[in-house]
PDB file of C-alpha atoms in Angstrom:
ATOM      1  CA  MET A   1      71.896 -26.710  52.163  1.00 33.00           C
ATOM      2  CA  ASN A   2      69.904 -28.674  49.675  1.00 40.00           C
ATOM      3  CA  ALA A   3      67.192 -26.763  47.690  1.00 49.00           C
ATOM      4  CA  LEU A   4      64.710 -29.468  48.852  1.00 51.00           C
ATOM      5  CA  SER A   5      64.557 -29.043  52.588  1.00 44.00           C
ATOM      6  CA  TYR A   6      61.900 -31.242  54.195  1.00 39.00           C
ATOM      7  CA  PRO A   7      61.861 -31.478  58.059  1.00 40.00           C
ATOM      8  CA  ALA A   8      63.649 -34.623  59.143  1.00 40.00           C
ATOM      9  CA  VAL A   9      61.875 -37.194  61.261  1.00 39.00           C
ATOM     10  CA  ASP A  10      63.826 -40.328  62.070  1.00 42.00           C
ATOM     11  CA  THR A  11      61.057 -42.778  62.279  1.00 45.00           C
ATOM     12  CA  ALA A  12      57.126 -42.914  62.263  1.00 48.00           C
ATOM     13  CA  ALA A  13      57.405 -43.875  66.082  1.00 46.00           C
ATOM     14  CA  ASP A  14      59.128 -40.517  66.593  1.00 45.00           C
ATOM     15  CA  ALA A  15      56.423 -38.651  64.816  1.00 45.00           C
ATOM     16  CA  ALA A  16      53.644 -40.720  66.643  1.00 47.00           C
ATOM     17  CA  SER A  17      54.253 -38.670  69.792  1.00 53.00           C
ATOM     18  CA  HIS A  18      53.099 -35.556  67.868  1.00 74.00           C
ATOM     19  CA  ARG A  19      49.799 -34.637  66.453  1.00 87.00           C
ATOM     20  CA  PRO A  20      49.032 -36.211  63.079  1.00 94.00           C
ATOM     21  CA  LEU A  21      49.968 -34.101  60.041  1.00 97.00           C
ATOM     22  CA  LEU A  22      46.792 -35.480  58.176  1.00 97.00           C
ATOM     23  CA  ASP A  23      43.641 -36.526  60.041  1.00 97.00           C
ATOM     24  CA  VAL A  24      40.857 -38.235  58.011  1.00 97.00           C
ATOM     25  CA  SER A  25      37.943 -38.809  60.196  1.00 97.00           C
ATOM     26  CA  GLY A  26      34.777 -40.672  59.416  1.00 97.00           C
ATOM     27  CA  VAL A  27      34.931 -39.792  55.683  1.00 97.00           C
ATOM     28  CA  THR A  28      32.117 -40.851  53.424  1.00 97.00           C
ATOM     29  CA  LEU A  29      32.550 -40.082  49.754  1.00 96.00           C
ATOM     30  CA  GLN A  30      29.834 -40.313  46.950  1.00 93.00           C
ATOM     31  CA  TYR A  31      29.529 -39.567  43.406  1.00 87.00           C
ATOM     32  CA  LYS A  32      26.758 -39.625  40.739  1.00 86.00           C
ATOM     33  CA  THR A  33      26.354 -41.635  37.781  1.00 83.00           C
ATOM     34  CA  ARG A  34      23.551 -41.241  35.258  1.00 84.00           C
ATOM     35  CA  ASP A  35      21.173 -43.540  37.164  1.00 83.00           C
ATOM     36  CA  HIS A  36      22.616 -43.937  40.663  1.00 85.00           C
ATOM     37  CA  LEU A  37      24.280 -42.264  43.598  1.00 89.00           C
ATOM     38  CA  VAL A  38      27.375 -44.311  44.348  1.00 90.00           C
ATOM     39  CA  THR A  39      29.015 -44.537  47.717  1.00 93.00           C
ATOM     40  CA  ALA A  40      32.794 -44.868  47.074  1.00 94.00           C
ATOM     41  CA  CYS A  41      33.826 -45.294  50.807  1.00 94.00           C
ATOM     42  CA  TYR A  42      32.095 -45.361  53.996  1.00 95.00           C
ATOM     43  CA  ARG A  43      33.226 -43.723  57.263  1.00 96.00           C
ATOM     44  CA  VAL A  44      36.973 -44.132  56.763  1.00 96.00           C
ATOM     45  CA  ASP A  45      39.433 -43.078  59.465  1.00 97.00           C
ATOM     46  CA  PHE A  46      43.153 -42.804  59.437  1.00 97.00           C
ATOM     47  CA  GLN A  47      45.978 -40.499  60.531  1.00 96.00           C
ATOM     48  CA  LEU A  48      49.201 -39.794  58.788  1.00 96.00           C
ATOM     49  CA  PHE A  49      52.190 -38.419  60.521  1.00 96.00           C
ATOM     50  CA  GLN A  50      55.105 -36.442  59.354  1.00 94.00           C
ATOM     51  CA  ALA A  51      57.696 -38.382  57.062  1.00 94.00           C
ATOM     52  CA  GLU A  52      55.498 -41.533  56.931  1.00 95.00           C
ATOM     53  CA  ARG A  53      54.967 -43.635  53.875  1.00 96.00           C
ATOM     54  CA  PHE A  54      51.277 -44.489  54.211  1.00 97.00           C
ATOM     55  CA  VAL A  55      49.512 -46.762  51.717  1.00 97.00           C
ATOM     56  CA  LEU A  56      45.870 -47.073  50.925  1.00 97.00           C
ATOM     57  CA  LEU A  57      45.328 -50.671  49.679  1.00 96.00           C
ATOM     58  CA  GLY A  58      42.308 -52.362  48.242  1.00 92.00           C
ATOM     59  CA  PRO A  59      40.570 -53.888  45.295  1.00 91.00           C
ATOM     60  CA  SER A  60      39.385 -51.889  42.290  1.00 89.00           C
ATOM     61  CA  GLY A  61      36.232 -49.749  43.190  1.00 88.00           C
ATOM     62  CA  CYS A  62      37.009 -49.501  46.976  1.00 91.00           C
ATOM     63  CA  GLY A  63      37.322 -45.724  46.915  1.00 92.00           C
ATOM     64  CA  LYS A  64      41.125 -45.499  47.567  1.00 94.00           C
ATOM     65  CA  SER A  65      41.633 -43.126  44.650  1.00 94.00           C
ATOM     66  CA  SER A  66      38.474 -41.168  45.645  1.00 95.00           C
ATOM     67  CA  LEU A  67      40.040 -40.875  49.109  1.00 96.00           C
ATOM     68  CA  LEU A  68      43.299 -39.548  47.613  1.00 96.00           C
ATOM     69  CA  LYS A  69      41.235 -36.910  45.605  1.00 95.00           C
ATOM     70  CA  ALA A  70      39.346 -35.926  48.735  1.00 97.00           C
ATOM     71  CA  VAL A  71      42.660 -35.271  50.521  1.00 97.00           C
ATOM     72  CA  GLY A  72      43.890 -33.352  47.584  1.00 96.00           C
ATOM     73  CA  GLY A  73      40.891 -31.159  47.776  1.00 95.00           C
ATOM     74  CA  PHE A  74      39.245 -32.251  44.571  1.00 95.00           C
ATOM     75  CA  LEU A  75      36.332 -34.143  46.088  1.00 94.00           C
ATOM     76  CA  ALA A  76      34.313 -33.049  49.140  1.00 95.00           C
ATOM     77  CA  PRO A  77      33.113 -35.698  51.731  1.00 96.00           C
ATOM     78  CA  VAL A  78      29.463 -35.931  52.346  1.00 96.00           C
ATOM     79  CA  GLU A  79      30.192 -37.008  55.878  1.00 96.00           C
ATOM     80  CA  GLY A  80      33.298 -36.659  58.108  1.00 97.00           C
ATOM     81  CA  ALA A  81      36.210 -34.332  57.801  1.00 97.00           C
ATOM     82  CA  ILE A  82      39.806 -34.054  56.519  1.00 98.00           C
ATOM     83  CA  ARG A  83      42.288 -31.792  58.272  1.00 97.00           C
ATOM     84  CA  LEU A  84      45.779 -30.998  57.243  1.00 97.00           C
ATOM     85  CA  ASN A  85      48.038 -29.249  59.841  1.00 95.00           C
ATOM     86  CA  GLY A  86      44.761 -28.935  61.847  1.00 94.00           C
ATOM     87  CA  HIS A  87      42.941 -26.965  59.091  1.00 95.00           C
ATOM     88  CA  ALA A  88      40.056 -28.282  57.167  1.00 96.00           C
ATOM     89  CA  VAL A  89      40.752 -29.352  53.625  1.00 96.00           C
ATOM     90  CA  THR A  90      38.227 -27.634  51.244  1.00 93.00           C
ATOM     91  CA  GLN A  91      40.102 -27.121  48.092  1.00 94.00           C
ATOM     92  CA  PRO A  92      43.279 -28.054  46.217  1.00 94.00           C
ATOM     93  CA  GLY A  93      46.522 -26.307  47.308  1.00 93.00           C
ATOM     94  CA  PRO A  94      50.373 -26.515  46.939  1.00 93.00           C
ATOM     95  CA  ASP A  95      50.666 -28.160  50.140  1.00 95.00           C
ATOM     96  CA  ARG A  96      49.294 -31.437  48.547  1.00 96.00           C
ATOM     97  CA  MET A  97      50.929 -32.323  45.152  1.00 95.00           C
ATOM     98  CA  MET A  98      49.594 -35.238  43.121  1.00 94.00           C
ATOM     99  CA  VAL A  99      51.467 -37.696  40.978  1.00 94.00           C
ATOM    100  CA  PHE A 100      49.020 -39.590  38.604  1.00 88.00           C
ATOM    101  CA  GLN A 101      49.291 -42.962  36.921  1.00 83.00           C
ATOM    102  CA  GLU A 102      49.123 -41.355  33.447  1.00 76.00           C
ATOM    103  CA  PHE A 103      52.365 -40.029  31.693  1.00 65.00           C
ATOM    104  CA  ASP A 104      50.330 -37.260  29.659  1.00 69.00           C
ATOM    105  CA  GLN A 105      50.417 -34.871  32.529  1.00 78.00           C
ATOM    106  CA  LEU A 106      53.717 -33.105  31.252  1.00 88.00           C
ATOM    107  CA  PRO A 107      53.241 -30.386  28.612  1.00 91.00           C
ATOM    108  CA  PRO A 108      55.153 -31.684  25.642  1.00 92.00           C
ATOM    109  CA  TRP A 109      56.335 -28.299  24.527  1.00 95.00           C
ATOM    110  CA  LYS A 110      58.284 -27.757  27.772  1.00 96.00           C
ATOM    111  CA  THR A 111      61.588 -29.332  28.532  1.00 97.00           C
ATOM    112  CA  VAL A 112      62.122 -31.438  31.737  1.00 97.00           C
ATOM    113  CA  LYS A 113      63.434 -28.416  33.540  1.00 98.00           C
ATOM    114  CA  GLN A 114      60.663 -26.156  32.214  1.00 97.00           C
ATOM    115  CA  ASN A 115      58.068 -28.755  33.438  1.00 96.00           C
ATOM    116  CA  VAL A 116      59.546 -29.055  36.894  1.00 97.00           C
ATOM    117  CA  MET A 117      59.809 -25.181  37.228  1.00 97.00           C
ATOM    118  CA  PHE A 118      56.265 -24.479  35.865  1.00 95.00           C
ATOM    119  CA  PRO A 119      54.196 -25.049  39.162  1.00 94.00           C
ATOM    120  CA  LEU A 120      56.930 -23.248  41.185  1.00 96.00           C
ATOM    121  CA  LEU A 121      56.380 -20.105  38.926  1.00 96.00           C
ATOM    122  CA  ALA A 122      52.641 -20.501  38.387  1.00 93.00           C
ATOM    123  CA  SER A 123      51.892 -20.569  42.227  1.00 92.00           C
ATOM    124  CA  GLY A 124      54.303 -17.591  42.881  1.00 92.00           C
ATOM    125  CA  LYS A 125      56.212 -19.910  45.253  1.00 91.00           C
ATOM    126  CA  ALA A 126      59.568 -19.037  43.593  1.00 93.00           C
ATOM    127  CA  ASN A 127      60.962 -16.347  41.282  1.00 95.00           C
ATOM    128  CA  ARG A 128      62.649 -17.645  38.122  1.00 95.00           C
ATOM    129  CA  ARG A 129      66.144 -18.091  39.671  1.00 96.00           C
ATOM    130  CA  GLU A 130      64.738 -19.860  42.780  1.00 97.00           C
ATOM    131  CA  ALA A 131      62.525 -22.049  40.571  1.00 97.00           C
ATOM    132  CA  GLU A 132      65.545 -23.185  38.468  1.00 97.00           C
ATOM    133  CA  GLU A 133      67.556 -24.002  41.457  1.00 97.00           C
ATOM    134  CA  LYS A 134      64.784 -26.116  43.064  1.00 96.00           C
ATOM    135  CA  ALA A 135      63.965 -27.711  39.809  1.00 97.00           C
ATOM    136  CA  LEU A 136      67.584 -28.772  39.180  1.00 97.00           C
ATOM    137  CA  ASP A 137      67.936 -30.027  42.521  1.00 96.00           C
ATOM    138  CA  ALA A 138      64.783 -32.129  42.173  1.00 96.00           C
ATOM    139  CA  ILE A 139      65.869 -33.411  38.719  1.00 97.00           C
ATOM    140  CA  ALA A 140      69.125 -34.642  40.194  1.00 96.00           C
ATOM    141  CA  LYS A 141      67.420 -36.364  43.048  1.00 94.00           C
ATOM    142  CA  VAL A 142      65.411 -38.428  40.445  1.00 94.00           C
ATOM    143  CA  LYS A 143      68.654 -38.996  38.493  1.00 93.00           C
ATOM    144  CA  LEU A 144      67.695 -37.055  35.280  1.00 96.00           C
ATOM    145  CA  THR A 145      70.244 -34.319  35.204  1.00 97.00           C
ATOM    146  CA  LYS A 146      71.408 -35.347  31.868  1.00 97.00           C
ATOM    147  CA  PHE A 147      67.899 -34.992  30.434  1.00 97.00           C
ATOM    148  CA  ALA A 148      67.080 -31.577  32.023  1.00 97.00           C
ATOM    149  CA  ASN A 149      66.854 -30.021  28.486  1.00 97.00           C
ATOM    150  CA  SER A 150      65.087 -32.912  26.958  1.00 97.00           C
ATOM    151  CA  TYR A 151      61.425 -33.028  25.853  1.00 97.00           C
ATOM    152  CA  PRO A 152      58.856 -35.366  27.163  1.00 94.00           C
ATOM    153  CA  HIS A 153      58.411 -37.286  23.870  1.00 94.00           C
ATOM    154  CA  THR A 154      62.136 -38.469  24.143  1.00 96.00           C
ATOM    155  CA  LEU A 155      61.839 -40.026  27.460  1.00 94.00           C
ATOM    156  CA  SER A 156      60.676 -43.602  28.552  1.00 92.00           C
ATOM    157  CA  GLY A 157      57.615 -43.921  30.585  1.00 90.00           C
ATOM    158  CA  GLY A 158      59.747 -44.509  33.772  1.00 91.00           C
ATOM    159  CA  MET A 159      61.725 -41.295  33.042  1.00 94.00           C
ATOM    160  CA  LYS A 160      58.529 -39.394  32.439  1.00 93.00           C
ATOM    161  CA  GLN A 161      57.178 -40.609  35.967  1.00 93.00           C
ATOM    162  CA  ARG A 162      60.503 -39.441  37.511  1.00 94.00           C
ATOM    163  CA  VAL A 163      59.747 -35.983  35.989  1.00 95.00           C
ATOM    164  CA  ALA A 164      56.295 -35.964  37.408  1.00 94.00           C
ATOM    165  CA  ILE A 165      57.646 -36.884  40.878  1.00 95.00           C
ATOM    166  CA  ALA A 166      60.359 -34.234  40.532  1.00 96.00           C
ATOM    167  CA  ARG A 167      57.817 -31.783  39.696  1.00 95.00           C
ATOM    168  CA  ALA A 168      55.759 -32.443  42.719  1.00 95.00           C
ATOM    169  CA  MET A 169      58.703 -32.690  45.169  1.00 95.00           C
ATOM    170  CA  ALA A 170      60.096 -29.402  43.987  1.00 96.00           C
ATOM    171  CA  MET A 171      57.053 -27.780  45.521  1.00 96.00           C
ATOM    172  CA  GLU A 172      58.052 -29.199  48.772  1.00 95.00           C
ATOM    173  CA  PRO A 173      54.386 -30.244  49.729  1.00 96.00           C
ATOM    174  CA  ASP A 174      53.296 -31.146  53.143  1.00 96.00           C
ATOM    175  CA  VAL A 175      51.978 -34.360  51.625  1.00 97.00           C
ATOM    176  CA  LEU A 176      52.888 -36.091  48.304  1.00 97.00           C
ATOM    177  CA  LEU A 177      49.895 -37.897  46.939  1.00 97.00           C
ATOM    178  CA  MET A 178      50.597 -40.709  44.543  1.00 97.00           C
ATOM    179  CA  ASP A 179      47.726 -42.517  42.681  1.00 95.00           C
ATOM    180  CA  GLU A 180      48.971 -45.913  41.422  1.00 94.00           C
ATOM    181  CA  PRO A 181      52.070 -44.062  39.845  1.00 93.00           C
ATOM    182  CA  PHE A 182      53.797 -47.088  38.693  1.00 93.00           C
ATOM    183  CA  ALA A 183      50.847 -49.213  37.525  1.00 90.00           C
ATOM    184  CA  ALA A 184      51.295 -48.483  33.897  1.00 87.00           C
ATOM    185  CA  LEU A 185      54.919 -49.507  33.889  1.00 90.00           C
ATOM    186  CA  ASP A 186      56.408 -52.924  32.839  1.00 92.00           C
ATOM    187  CA  ALA A 187      57.415 -55.053  35.868  1.00 92.00           C
ATOM    188  CA  LEU A 188      61.146 -54.321  35.769  1.00 92.00           C
ATOM    189  CA  THR A 189      60.701 -50.657  35.407  1.00 92.00           C
ATOM    190  CA  ARG A 190      58.182 -50.700  38.217  1.00 93.00           C
ATOM    191  CA  ARG A 191      60.494 -52.436  40.554  1.00 93.00           C
ATOM    192  CA  LYS A 192      63.173 -49.947  39.594  1.00 93.00           C
ATOM    193  CA  MET A 193      60.914 -47.012  40.403  1.00 93.00           C
ATOM    194  CA  GLN A 194      59.898 -48.413  43.682  1.00 93.00           C
ATOM    195  CA  GLU A 195      63.600 -48.813  44.666  1.00 93.00           C
ATOM    196  CA  GLU A 196      64.269 -45.153  43.527  1.00 93.00           C
ATOM    197  CA  LEU A 197      61.293 -43.816  45.443  1.00 94.00           C
ATOM    198  CA  LEU A 198      62.479 -45.463  48.558  1.00 94.00           C
ATOM    199  CA  GLN A 199      65.996 -44.073  47.930  1.00 92.00           C
ATOM    200  CA  LEU A 200      64.416 -40.608  47.443  1.00 93.00           C
ATOM    201  CA  TRP A 201      62.526 -40.960  50.647  1.00 94.00           C
ATOM    202  CA  ASP A 202      65.745 -41.860  52.543  1.00 92.00           C
ATOM    203  CA  ASP A 203      67.399 -38.731  51.218  1.00 91.00           C
ATOM    204  CA  VAL A 204      64.465 -36.300  51.754  1.00 91.00           C
ATOM    205  CA  ARG A 205      62.084 -37.814  54.359  1.00 93.00           C
ATOM    206  CA  PHE A 206      58.932 -36.487  52.710  1.00 94.00           C
ATOM    207  CA  THR A 207      55.421 -37.519  53.722  1.00 97.00           C
ATOM    208  CA  MET A 208      53.652 -39.747  51.149  1.00 97.00           C
ATOM    209  CA  LEU A 209      50.230 -41.029  50.771  1.00 98.00           C
ATOM    210  CA  PHE A 210      50.301 -43.750  48.120  1.00 97.00           C
ATOM    211  CA  VAL A 211      47.580 -45.754  46.503  1.00 97.00           C
ATOM    212  CA  THR A 212      47.953 -49.226  45.082  1.00 95.00           C
ATOM    213  CA  HIS A 213      45.981 -52.492  44.526  1.00 92.00           C
ATOM    214  CA  SER A 214      49.231 -54.463  44.706  1.00 94.00           C
ATOM    215  CA  ILE A 215      49.842 -56.153  48.002  1.00 95.00           C
ATOM    216  CA  GLU A 216      53.607 -56.502  47.369  1.00 94.00           C
ATOM    217  CA  GLU A 217      53.956 -52.913  46.405  1.00 96.00           C
ATOM    218  CA  ALA A 218      52.153 -51.775  49.375  1.00 96.00           C
ATOM    219  CA  LEU A 219      54.493 -53.723  51.622  1.00 95.00           C
ATOM    220  CA  VAL A 220      57.589 -52.550  49.852  1.00 94.00           C
ATOM    221  CA  VAL A 221      56.630 -48.872  49.459  1.00 95.00           C
ATOM    222  CA  GLY A 222      54.709 -48.450  52.752  1.00 95.00           C
ATOM    223  CA  SER A 223      55.702 -48.028  56.448  1.00 94.00           C
ATOM    224  CA  ARG A 224      51.886 -48.416  57.314  1.00 95.00           C
ATOM    225  CA  ILE A 225      49.027 -49.938  55.117  1.00 96.00           C
ATOM    226  CA  LEU A 226      45.362 -49.140  55.426  1.00 96.00           C
ATOM    227  CA  VAL A 227      43.519 -52.177  54.117  1.00 95.00           C
ATOM    228  CA  LEU A 228      40.085 -51.273  52.611  1.00 95.00           C
ATOM    229  CA  SER A 229      37.101 -53.533  51.909  1.00 93.00           C
ATOM    230  CA  PRO A 230      35.617 -54.098  48.480  1.00 90.00           C
ATOM    231  CA  HIS A 231      33.168 -51.409  47.352  1.00 85.00           C
ATOM    232  CA  PRO A 232      32.072 -49.389  49.235  1.00 91.00           C
ATOM    233  CA  GLY A 233      35.507 -49.149  50.889  1.00 92.00           C
ATOM    234  CA  GLN A 234      35.537 -49.485  54.666  1.00 94.00           C
ATOM    235  CA  VAL A 235      38.643 -49.901  56.922  1.00 95.00           C
ATOM    236  CA  LYS A 236      39.363 -53.653  57.413  1.00 93.00           C
ATOM    237  CA  ALA A 237      42.787 -53.361  59.100  1.00 93.00           C
ATOM    238  CA  GLU A 238      46.011 -51.253  59.505  1.00 94.00           C
ATOM    239  CA  VAL A 239      49.185 -53.099  58.926  1.00 93.00           C
ATOM    240  CA  ASN A 240      52.697 -52.069  60.140  1.00 91.00           C
ATOM    241  CA  CYS A 241      55.330 -52.882  57.562  1.00 87.00           C
ATOM    242  CA  HIS A 242      58.405 -50.837  58.533  1.00 79.00           C
ATOM    243  CA  ASP A 243      60.732 -53.847  58.337  1.00 79.00           C
ATOM    244  CA  PHE A 244      60.059 -54.585  54.748  1.00 86.00           C
ATOM    245  CA  ASP A 245      61.835 -53.495  51.588  1.00 82.00           C
ATOM    246  CA  LEU A 246      62.649 -54.812  48.058  1.00 86.00           C
ATOM    247  CA  ALA A 247      65.355 -57.128  49.484  1.00 86.00           C
ATOM    248  CA  SER A 248      62.855 -58.826  51.823  1.00 87.00           C
ATOM    249  CA  THR A 249      60.177 -59.716  49.448  1.00 89.00           C
ATOM    250  CA  GLY A 250      61.203 -63.381  49.479  1.00 88.00           C
ATOM    251  CA  SER A 251      61.453 -63.671  53.355  1.00 91.00           C
ATOM    252  CA  PRO A 252      58.944 -65.815  55.403  1.00 92.00           C
ATOM    253  CA  ALA A 253      57.801 -62.800  57.249  1.00 92.00           C
ATOM    254  CA  PHE A 254      56.981 -60.851  54.014  1.00 92.00           C
ATOM    255  CA  GLN A 255      55.106 -63.768  52.509  1.00 93.00           C
ATOM    256  CA  SER A 256      53.211 -64.437  55.701  1.00 93.00           C
ATOM    257  CA  THR A 257      52.171 -60.652  55.909  1.00 93.00           C
ATOM    258  CA  ALA A 258      51.253 -60.684  52.257  1.00 93.00           C
ATOM    259  CA  ARG A 259      49.065 -63.863  52.692  1.00 94.00           C
ATOM    260  CA  ARG A 260      47.356 -62.237  55.804  1.00 93.00           C
ATOM    261  CA  ILE A 261      46.507 -59.237  53.744  1.00 93.00           C
ATOM    262  CA  HIS A 262      45.254 -61.247  50.854  1.00 93.00           C
ATOM    263  CA  THR A 263      42.912 -63.080  53.208  1.00 92.00           C
ATOM    264  CA  MET A 264      41.580 -59.809  54.663  1.00 89.00           C
ATOM    265  CA  LEU A 265      40.879 -58.553  51.175  1.00 87.00           C
ATOM    266  CA  PHE A 266      39.049 -61.452  49.942  1.00 82.00           C
ATOM    267  CA  ALA A 267      37.420 -62.747  53.086  1.00 73.00           C
ATOM    268  CA  ASP A 268      34.109 -61.238  52.197  1.00 60.00           C
ATOM    269  CA  GLU A 269      34.123 -62.704  48.722  1.00 54.00           C
ATOM    270  CA  VAL A 270      34.963 -66.165  50.067  1.00 47.00           C
ATOM    271  CA  GLU A 271      32.236 -65.960  52.728  1.00 47.00           C
ATOM    272  CA  ALA A 272      29.764 -64.874  50.133  1.00 39.00           C
ATOM    273  CA  GLN A 273      30.659 -67.919  47.935  1.00 44.00           C
ATOM    274  CA  GLY A 274      30.330 -70.224  50.964  1.00 49.00           C
ATOM    275  CA  SER A 275      26.903 -68.935  51.833  1.00 42.00           C
ATOM    276  CA  THR A 276      25.573 -69.574  48.347  1.00 43.00           C
ATOM    277  CA  GLY A 277      27.284 -72.887  48.090  1.00 46.00           C
ATOM    278  CA  ALA A 278      29.559 -71.735  45.246  1.00 41.00           C
TER     279      ALA A 278
END
């Protein structure tokens, strides 16, 4: 048996007959600046089922990262509710692990293996032997076995992000939260990481909530996409994209769907320009 043992669900359609794993209902998020109270998103609803790859897509400032932080328990809604497995989300927990865009989340004095083991030991979820077993299994799944004893400063940006993913996956969270994890990578490395993420999902079938502002990435990585309007973010549409992958990016269906989402995202801006004669 693999050290990483997520429940297997063949398709989102299979899961749809069951209750949602994550239920975000009427959520409004706000934060304070020096002079203003800013509404990041307004009355957002969505449900995430086990083993789905769900993407929050929208322009900068639409509140998608704020929504991810709220699901992680780092930001409390001023309106609405977030429930995981039927329980209200009120604080961070090991059932939701976050992968950030930045590469500086790895303590530089710990090896790859030690970095992956650390949250398992700190949370008390595993003893040292169990933590090492789970860490090595996760490291193997992200294809870094040869670098298990290397330090972060010797790794490329893509390799560091693989370590961050392995560290989160080793905890076997109910939901893996990914905040534009590949945005800082060059185009070729980003595409490679998308490919490896999808392969990892095929192997493990984890549940993922992924944030991006790239339409192509959303269509490749996601099985469903929630399209958010410009600030404050509100739900514009939900798009099913089960049939797309990296090999289909040049297909007419992929390009047509991408254009449709682009129109959704920028319809408000075009309308505003038309009303002002711009």
